[in-house]
Amino acid sequence: MELLLPAYFKKAILDCDVEWAQNKKLVDTRQKSLRRSVPQGLPYFSVEFGTDGGFAHVIEEEKLFKRYFGLEVVGGVIDCDVNLWRNPEKETSEGIKYKKRKFEKLSIDFE
């Protein structure tokens, strides 16, 4: 699956946002760092694949760009229901406390 993710993100980035953009639609951050790749002060979306770099996209029209864009791409790859990230179920305080105790037990066992 890790070999598929760059291809999925590349296609999704090329298809998103406005058709005619002033900036490059897809910026490959494997050649240059993200700071050097994206113009300063502009909103952008970035995805990294390990330590080898990834892709970035300068957002031209913030109103048109979905705030859950990355989650939507990953959800499409794993064939997941969109409600998991768009309308997640609210957790009760008891459920959160249970998860916290469970996590603390894991960290104690690790030490």
Short mmCIF file of N, CA and C in Angstrom, two decimals:
data_model
loop_
_atom_site.label_atom_id
_atom_site.label_comp_id
_atom_site.label_asym_id
_atom_site.label_seq_id
_atom_site.Cartn_x
_atom_site.Cartn_y
_atom_site.Cartn_z
N MET A 1 0.83 -1.20 0.00
CA MET A 1 0.00 0.00 0.00
C MET A 1 0.87 1.26 0.00
N GLU A 2 2.03 1.21 0.66
CA GLU A 2 2.85 2.42 0.73
C GLU A 2 3.34 2.85 -0.64
N LEU A 3 3.41 1.95 -1.59
CA LEU A 3 3.81 2.32 -2.94
C LEU A 3 2.65 2.97 -3.69
N LEU A 4 1.43 2.67 -3.28
CA LEU A 4 0.26 3.25 -3.93
C LEU A 4 -0.06 4.66 -3.46
N LEU A 5 0.23 4.96 -2.21
CA LEU A 5 -0.14 6.25 -1.65
C LEU A 5 0.42 7.44 -2.43
N PRO A 6 1.71 7.45 -2.80
CA PRO A 6 2.19 8.60 -3.58
C PRO A 6 1.42 8.79 -4.89
N ALA A 7 1.09 7.71 -5.55
CA ALA A 7 0.34 7.82 -6.81
C ALA A 7 -1.07 8.36 -6.58
N TYR A 8 -1.72 7.90 -5.53
CA TYR A 8 -3.07 8.39 -5.21
C TYR A 8 -3.04 9.88 -4.86
N PHE A 9 -2.07 10.28 -4.04
CA PHE A 9 -1.99 11.69 -3.67
C PHE A 9 -1.62 12.56 -4.86
N LYS A 10 -0.74 12.08 -5.71
CA LYS A 10 -0.36 12.85 -6.90
C LYS A 10 -1.57 13.11 -7.78
N LYS A 11 -2.36 12.07 -8.03
CA LYS A 11 -3.56 12.21 -8.85
C LYS A 11 -4.57 13.14 -8.19
N ALA A 12 -4.78 12.98 -6.88
CA ALA A 12 -5.76 13.80 -6.17
C ALA A 12 -5.34 15.27 -6.16
N ILE A 13 -4.06 15.54 -5.97
CA ILE A 13 -3.59 16.92 -5.96
C ILE A 13 -3.73 17.55 -7.34
N LEU A 14 -3.41 16.80 -8.36
CA LEU A 14 -3.53 17.33 -9.73
C LEU A 14 -4.99 17.62 -10.10
N ASP A 15 -5.93 16.88 -9.50
CA ASP A 15 -7.35 17.06 -9.82
C ASP A 15 -8.06 18.07 -8.92
N CYS A 16 -7.42 18.51 -7.85
CA CYS A 16 -8.11 19.39 -6.90
C CYS A 16 -7.93 20.85 -7.25
N ASP A 17 -8.67 21.69 -6.54
CA ASP A 17 -8.53 23.15 -6.62
C ASP A 17 -8.93 23.67 -8.00
N VAL A 18 -8.49 24.85 -8.34
CA VAL A 18 -8.88 25.50 -9.60
C VAL A 18 -8.07 24.95 -10.76
N GLU A 19 -8.66 25.02 -11.96
CA GLU A 19 -7.99 24.46 -13.13
C GLU A 19 -6.78 25.30 -13.54
N TRP A 20 -6.93 26.62 -13.55
CA TRP A 20 -5.83 27.49 -13.93
C TRP A 20 -5.27 28.14 -12.68
N ALA A 21 -4.06 27.77 -12.33
CA ALA A 21 -3.44 28.26 -11.11
C ALA A 21 -2.19 29.08 -11.42
N GLN A 22 -1.89 30.01 -10.55
CA GLN A 22 -0.68 30.81 -10.71
C GLN A 22 0.56 30.04 -10.26
N ASN A 23 0.39 29.12 -9.32
CA ASN A 23 1.50 28.32 -8.81
C ASN A 23 1.43 26.91 -9.38
N LYS A 24 2.55 26.19 -9.27
CA LYS A 24 2.56 24.80 -9.72
C LYS A 24 1.53 24.01 -8.91
N LYS A 25 0.79 23.15 -9.60
CA LYS A 25 -0.21 22.35 -8.89
C LYS A 25 0.44 21.35 -7.95
N LEU A 26 1.49 20.70 -8.43
CA LEU A 26 2.14 19.66 -7.65
C LEU A 26 3.60 20.03 -7.45
N VAL A 27 4.00 20.11 -6.20
CA VAL A 27 5.38 20.42 -5.86
C VAL A 27 5.99 19.17 -5.23
N ASP A 28 7.05 18.66 -5.83
CA ASP A 28 7.72 17.47 -5.31
C ASP A 28 8.75 17.91 -4.27
N THR A 29 8.57 17.48 -3.04
CA THR A 29 9.47 17.92 -1.96
C THR A 29 10.64 16.95 -1.77
N ARG A 30 10.83 16.04 -2.70
CA ARG A 30 11.99 15.14 -2.60
C ARG A 30 13.27 15.84 -3.07
N GLN A 31 13.15 16.77 -4.00
CA GLN A 31 14.32 17.49 -4.48
C GLN A 31 14.71 18.65 -3.55
N LYS A 32 13.72 19.41 -3.12
CA LYS A 32 13.96 20.55 -2.23
C LYS A 32 13.09 20.38 -0.99
N SER A 33 13.49 21.03 0.08
CA SER A 33 12.69 20.95 1.30
C SER A 33 11.37 21.70 1.10
N LEU A 34 10.44 21.44 1.99
CA LEU A 34 9.12 22.08 1.90
C LEU A 34 9.24 23.59 2.02
N ARG A 35 10.10 24.07 2.89
CA ARG A 35 10.27 25.52 3.07
C ARG A 35 10.75 26.20 1.79
N ARG A 36 11.57 25.52 1.03
CA ARG A 36 12.08 26.08 -0.23
C ARG A 36 11.12 25.87 -1.39
N SER A 37 10.20 24.95 -1.25
CA SER A 37 9.32 24.58 -2.36
C SER A 37 8.05 25.43 -2.43
N VAL A 38 7.55 25.87 -1.28
CA VAL A 38 6.28 26.59 -1.22
C VAL A 38 6.55 28.06 -0.94
N PRO A 39 5.95 28.97 -1.71
CA PRO A 39 6.14 30.40 -1.44
C PRO A 39 5.67 30.77 -0.03
N GLN A 40 6.44 31.61 0.63
CA GLN A 40 6.15 31.99 2.00
C GLN A 40 4.85 32.79 2.08
N GLY A 41 4.05 32.49 3.08
CA GLY A 41 2.82 33.24 3.33
C GLY A 41 1.60 32.70 2.61
N LEU A 42 1.75 31.68 1.77
CA LEU A 42 0.60 31.13 1.06
C LEU A 42 0.12 29.85 1.74
N PRO A 43 -1.18 29.62 1.74
CA PRO A 43 -1.68 28.36 2.32
C PRO A 43 -1.30 27.19 1.43
N TYR A 44 -1.03 26.05 2.05
CA TYR A 44 -0.63 24.88 1.26
C TYR A 44 -1.07 23.60 1.95
N PHE A 45 -1.10 22.53 1.16
CA PHE A 45 -1.34 21.19 1.66
C PHE A 45 -0.06 20.42 1.41
N SER A 46 0.36 19.63 2.38
CA SER A 46 1.59 18.86 2.24
C SER A 46 1.38 17.45 2.75
N VAL A 47 1.99 16.50 2.09
CA VAL A 47 1.98 15.11 2.54
C VAL A 47 3.39 14.56 2.37
N GLU A 48 3.87 13.88 3.39
CA GLU A 48 5.22 13.31 3.37
C GLU A 48 5.11 11.79 3.43
N PHE A 49 6.02 11.11 2.75
CA PHE A 49 6.05 9.66 2.74
C PHE A 49 7.35 9.20 3.39
N GLY A 50 7.35 9.11 4.70
CA GLY A 50 8.56 8.75 5.42
C GLY A 50 9.55 9.90 5.42
N THR A 51 10.82 9.59 5.34
CA THR A 51 11.85 10.63 5.34
C THR A 51 12.32 10.99 3.94
N ASP A 52 11.70 10.41 2.93
CA ASP A 52 12.12 10.63 1.55
C ASP A 52 11.48 11.84 0.90
N GLY A 53 10.61 12.54 1.60
CA GLY A 53 9.91 13.68 1.01
C GLY A 53 8.52 13.29 0.58
N GLY A 54 7.88 14.17 -0.15
CA GLY A 54 6.51 13.91 -0.58
C GLY A 54 6.06 14.95 -1.57
N PHE A 55 4.81 15.39 -1.40
CA PHE A 55 4.22 16.37 -2.31
C PHE A 55 3.64 17.54 -1.52
N ALA A 56 3.59 18.67 -2.19
CA ALA A 56 2.93 19.84 -1.62
C ALA A 56 2.08 20.47 -2.71
N HIS A 57 1.09 21.24 -2.29
CA HIS A 57 0.19 21.92 -3.22
C HIS A 57 -0.17 23.27 -2.62
N VAL A 58 0.11 24.33 -3.37
CA VAL A 58 -0.27 25.66 -2.93
C VAL A 58 -1.77 25.83 -3.19
N ILE A 59 -2.52 26.20 -2.17
CA ILE A 59 -3.97 26.32 -2.28
C ILE A 59 -4.30 27.71 -2.82
N GLU A 60 -4.88 27.73 -4.01
CA GLU A 60 -5.22 28.99 -4.66
C GLU A 60 -6.53 29.57 -4.11
N GLU A 61 -7.54 28.75 -3.99
CA GLU A 61 -8.85 29.16 -3.49
C GLU A 61 -9.17 28.36 -2.24
N GLU A 62 -8.97 28.97 -1.08
CA GLU A 62 -9.18 28.26 0.18
C GLU A 62 -10.62 27.81 0.36
N LYS A 63 -11.56 28.57 -0.17
CA LYS A 63 -12.97 28.21 -0.01
C LYS A 63 -13.32 26.94 -0.79
N LEU A 64 -12.60 26.66 -1.87
CA LEU A 64 -12.87 25.48 -2.68
C LEU A 64 -12.11 24.24 -2.20
N PHE A 65 -11.07 24.45 -1.42
CA PHE A 65 -10.23 23.33 -0.98
C PHE A 65 -10.83 22.71 0.27
N LYS A 66 -11.06 21.40 0.25
CA LYS A 66 -11.68 20.71 1.38
C LYS A 66 -10.68 20.58 2.52
N ARG A 67 -11.12 20.89 3.72
CA ARG A 67 -10.22 20.82 4.87
C ARG A 67 -9.88 19.38 5.24
N TYR A 68 -10.65 18.42 4.76
CA TYR A 68 -10.40 17.00 5.03
C TYR A 68 -9.85 16.30 3.78
N PHE A 69 -9.17 17.05 2.92
CA PHE A 69 -8.66 16.53 1.66
C PHE A 69 -7.77 15.29 1.85
N GLY A 70 -6.78 15.39 2.72
CA GLY A 70 -5.87 14.27 2.95
C GLY A 70 -6.58 13.04 3.49
N LEU A 71 -7.50 13.26 4.41
CA LEU A 71 -8.27 12.13 4.96
C LEU A 71 -9.13 11.49 3.88
N GLU A 72 -9.64 12.29 2.98
CA GLU A 72 -10.47 11.77 1.89
C GLU A 72 -9.64 10.88 0.96
N VAL A 73 -8.43 11.28 0.68
CA VAL A 73 -7.56 10.48 -0.20
C VAL A 73 -7.22 9.15 0.46
N VAL A 74 -6.79 9.19 1.72
CA VAL A 74 -6.46 7.95 2.43
C VAL A 74 -7.69 7.08 2.57
N GLY A 75 -8.83 7.69 2.89
CA GLY A 75 -10.08 6.92 3.00
C GLY A 75 -10.44 6.25 1.69
N GLY A 76 -10.18 6.91 0.57
CA GLY A 76 -10.43 6.30 -0.73
C GLY A 76 -9.52 5.13 -1.01
N VAL A 77 -8.29 5.22 -0.56
CA VAL A 77 -7.33 4.13 -0.76
C VAL A 77 -7.74 2.90 0.03
N ILE A 78 -8.17 3.09 1.27
CA ILE A 78 -8.53 1.93 2.10
C ILE A 78 -10.02 1.61 2.03
N ASP A 79 -10.73 2.29 1.13
CA ASP A 79 -12.16 2.06 0.90
C ASP A 79 -12.95 2.19 2.21
N CYS A 80 -12.81 3.36 2.83
CA CYS A 80 -13.40 3.65 4.13
C CYS A 80 -14.61 4.58 3.97
N ASP A 81 -15.57 4.48 4.86
CA ASP A 81 -16.75 5.32 4.84
C ASP A 81 -16.39 6.76 5.21
N VAL A 82 -16.89 7.72 4.46
CA VAL A 82 -16.56 9.13 4.68
C VAL A 82 -17.05 9.65 6.04
N ASN A 83 -18.02 9.03 6.62
CA ASN A 83 -18.54 9.50 7.91
C ASN A 83 -17.53 9.34 9.05
N LEU A 84 -16.51 8.52 8.85
CA LEU A 84 -15.50 8.34 9.90
C LEU A 84 -14.73 9.62 10.17
N TRP A 85 -14.54 10.46 9.16
CA TRP A 85 -13.80 11.71 9.39
C TRP A 85 -14.66 12.95 9.23
N ARG A 86 -15.75 12.86 8.54
CA ARG A 86 -16.60 14.03 8.36
C ARG A 86 -17.52 14.26 9.55
N ASN A 87 -18.10 13.19 10.05
CA ASN A 87 -19.02 13.28 11.19
C ASN A 87 -18.68 12.19 12.20
N PRO A 88 -17.53 12.30 12.86
CA PRO A 88 -17.17 11.23 13.80
C PRO A 88 -18.10 11.21 15.01
N GLU A 89 -18.27 10.03 15.56
CA GLU A 89 -19.11 9.89 16.75
C GLU A 89 -18.42 10.57 17.93
N LYS A 90 -19.20 11.21 18.77
CA LYS A 90 -18.66 11.86 19.96
C LYS A 90 -18.34 10.79 21.00
N GLU A 91 -17.19 10.93 21.61
CA GLU A 91 -16.79 9.98 22.65
C GLU A 91 -17.24 10.49 24.01
N THR A 92 -17.63 9.57 24.86
CA THR A 92 -18.02 9.93 26.21
C THR A 92 -16.75 10.11 27.05
N SER A 93 -16.87 10.80 28.15
CA SER A 93 -15.71 11.00 29.02
C SER A 93 -15.24 9.66 29.60
N GLU A 94 -16.18 8.74 29.84
CA GLU A 94 -15.80 7.42 30.35
C GLU A 94 -14.99 6.65 29.31
N GLY A 95 -15.37 6.76 28.07
CA GLY A 95 -14.62 6.09 27.00
C GLY A 95 -13.22 6.65 26.86
N ILE A 96 -13.08 7.96 27.00
CA ILE A 96 -11.77 8.59 26.92
C ILE A 96 -10.90 8.17 28.10
N LYS A 97 -11.50 8.13 29.30
CA LYS A 97 -10.75 7.71 30.49
C LYS A 97 -10.29 6.25 30.36
N TYR A 98 -11.14 5.40 29.80
CA TYR A 98 -10.78 4.00 29.58
C TYR A 98 -9.58 3.89 28.63
N LYS A 99 -9.63 4.65 27.54
CA LYS A 99 -8.52 4.63 26.58
C LYS A 99 -7.24 5.15 27.22
N LYS A 100 -7.36 6.16 28.06
CA LYS A 100 -6.19 6.73 28.75
C LYS A 100 -5.55 5.70 29.66
N ARG A 101 -6.38 5.00 30.46
CA ARG A 101 -5.85 3.97 31.36
C ARG A 101 -5.19 2.85 30.56
N LYS A 102 -5.81 2.47 29.47
CA LYS A 102 -5.27 1.41 28.62
C LYS A 102 -3.92 1.83 28.03
N PHE A 103 -3.81 3.07 27.59
CA PHE A 103 -2.56 3.59 27.04
C PHE A 103 -1.48 3.66 28.12
N GLU A 104 -1.85 4.14 29.30
CA GLU A 104 -0.88 4.22 30.39
C GLU A 104 -0.35 2.84 30.75
N LYS A 105 -1.22 1.83 30.73
CA LYS A 105 -0.79 0.47 31.02
C LYS A 105 0.19 -0.01 29.96
N LEU A 106 -0.07 0.31 28.72
CA LEU A 106 0.85 -0.07 27.64
C LEU A 106 2.22 0.59 27.83
N SER A 107 2.22 1.85 28.20
CA SER A 107 3.51 2.55 28.36
C SER A 107 4.27 2.01 29.57
N ILE A 108 3.57 1.62 30.63
CA ILE A 108 4.25 1.03 31.80
C ILE A 108 4.85 -0.33 31.42
N ASP A 109 4.11 -1.12 30.66
CA ASP A 109 4.62 -2.43 30.22
C ASP A 109 5.84 -2.27 29.32
N PHE A 110 5.89 -1.20 28.58
CA PHE A 110 6.99 -0.95 27.64
C PHE A 110 8.28 -0.62 28.38
N GLU A 111 8.16 0.12 29.47
CA GLU A 111 9.34 0.54 30.23
C GLU A 111 9.94 -0.66 30.88
#
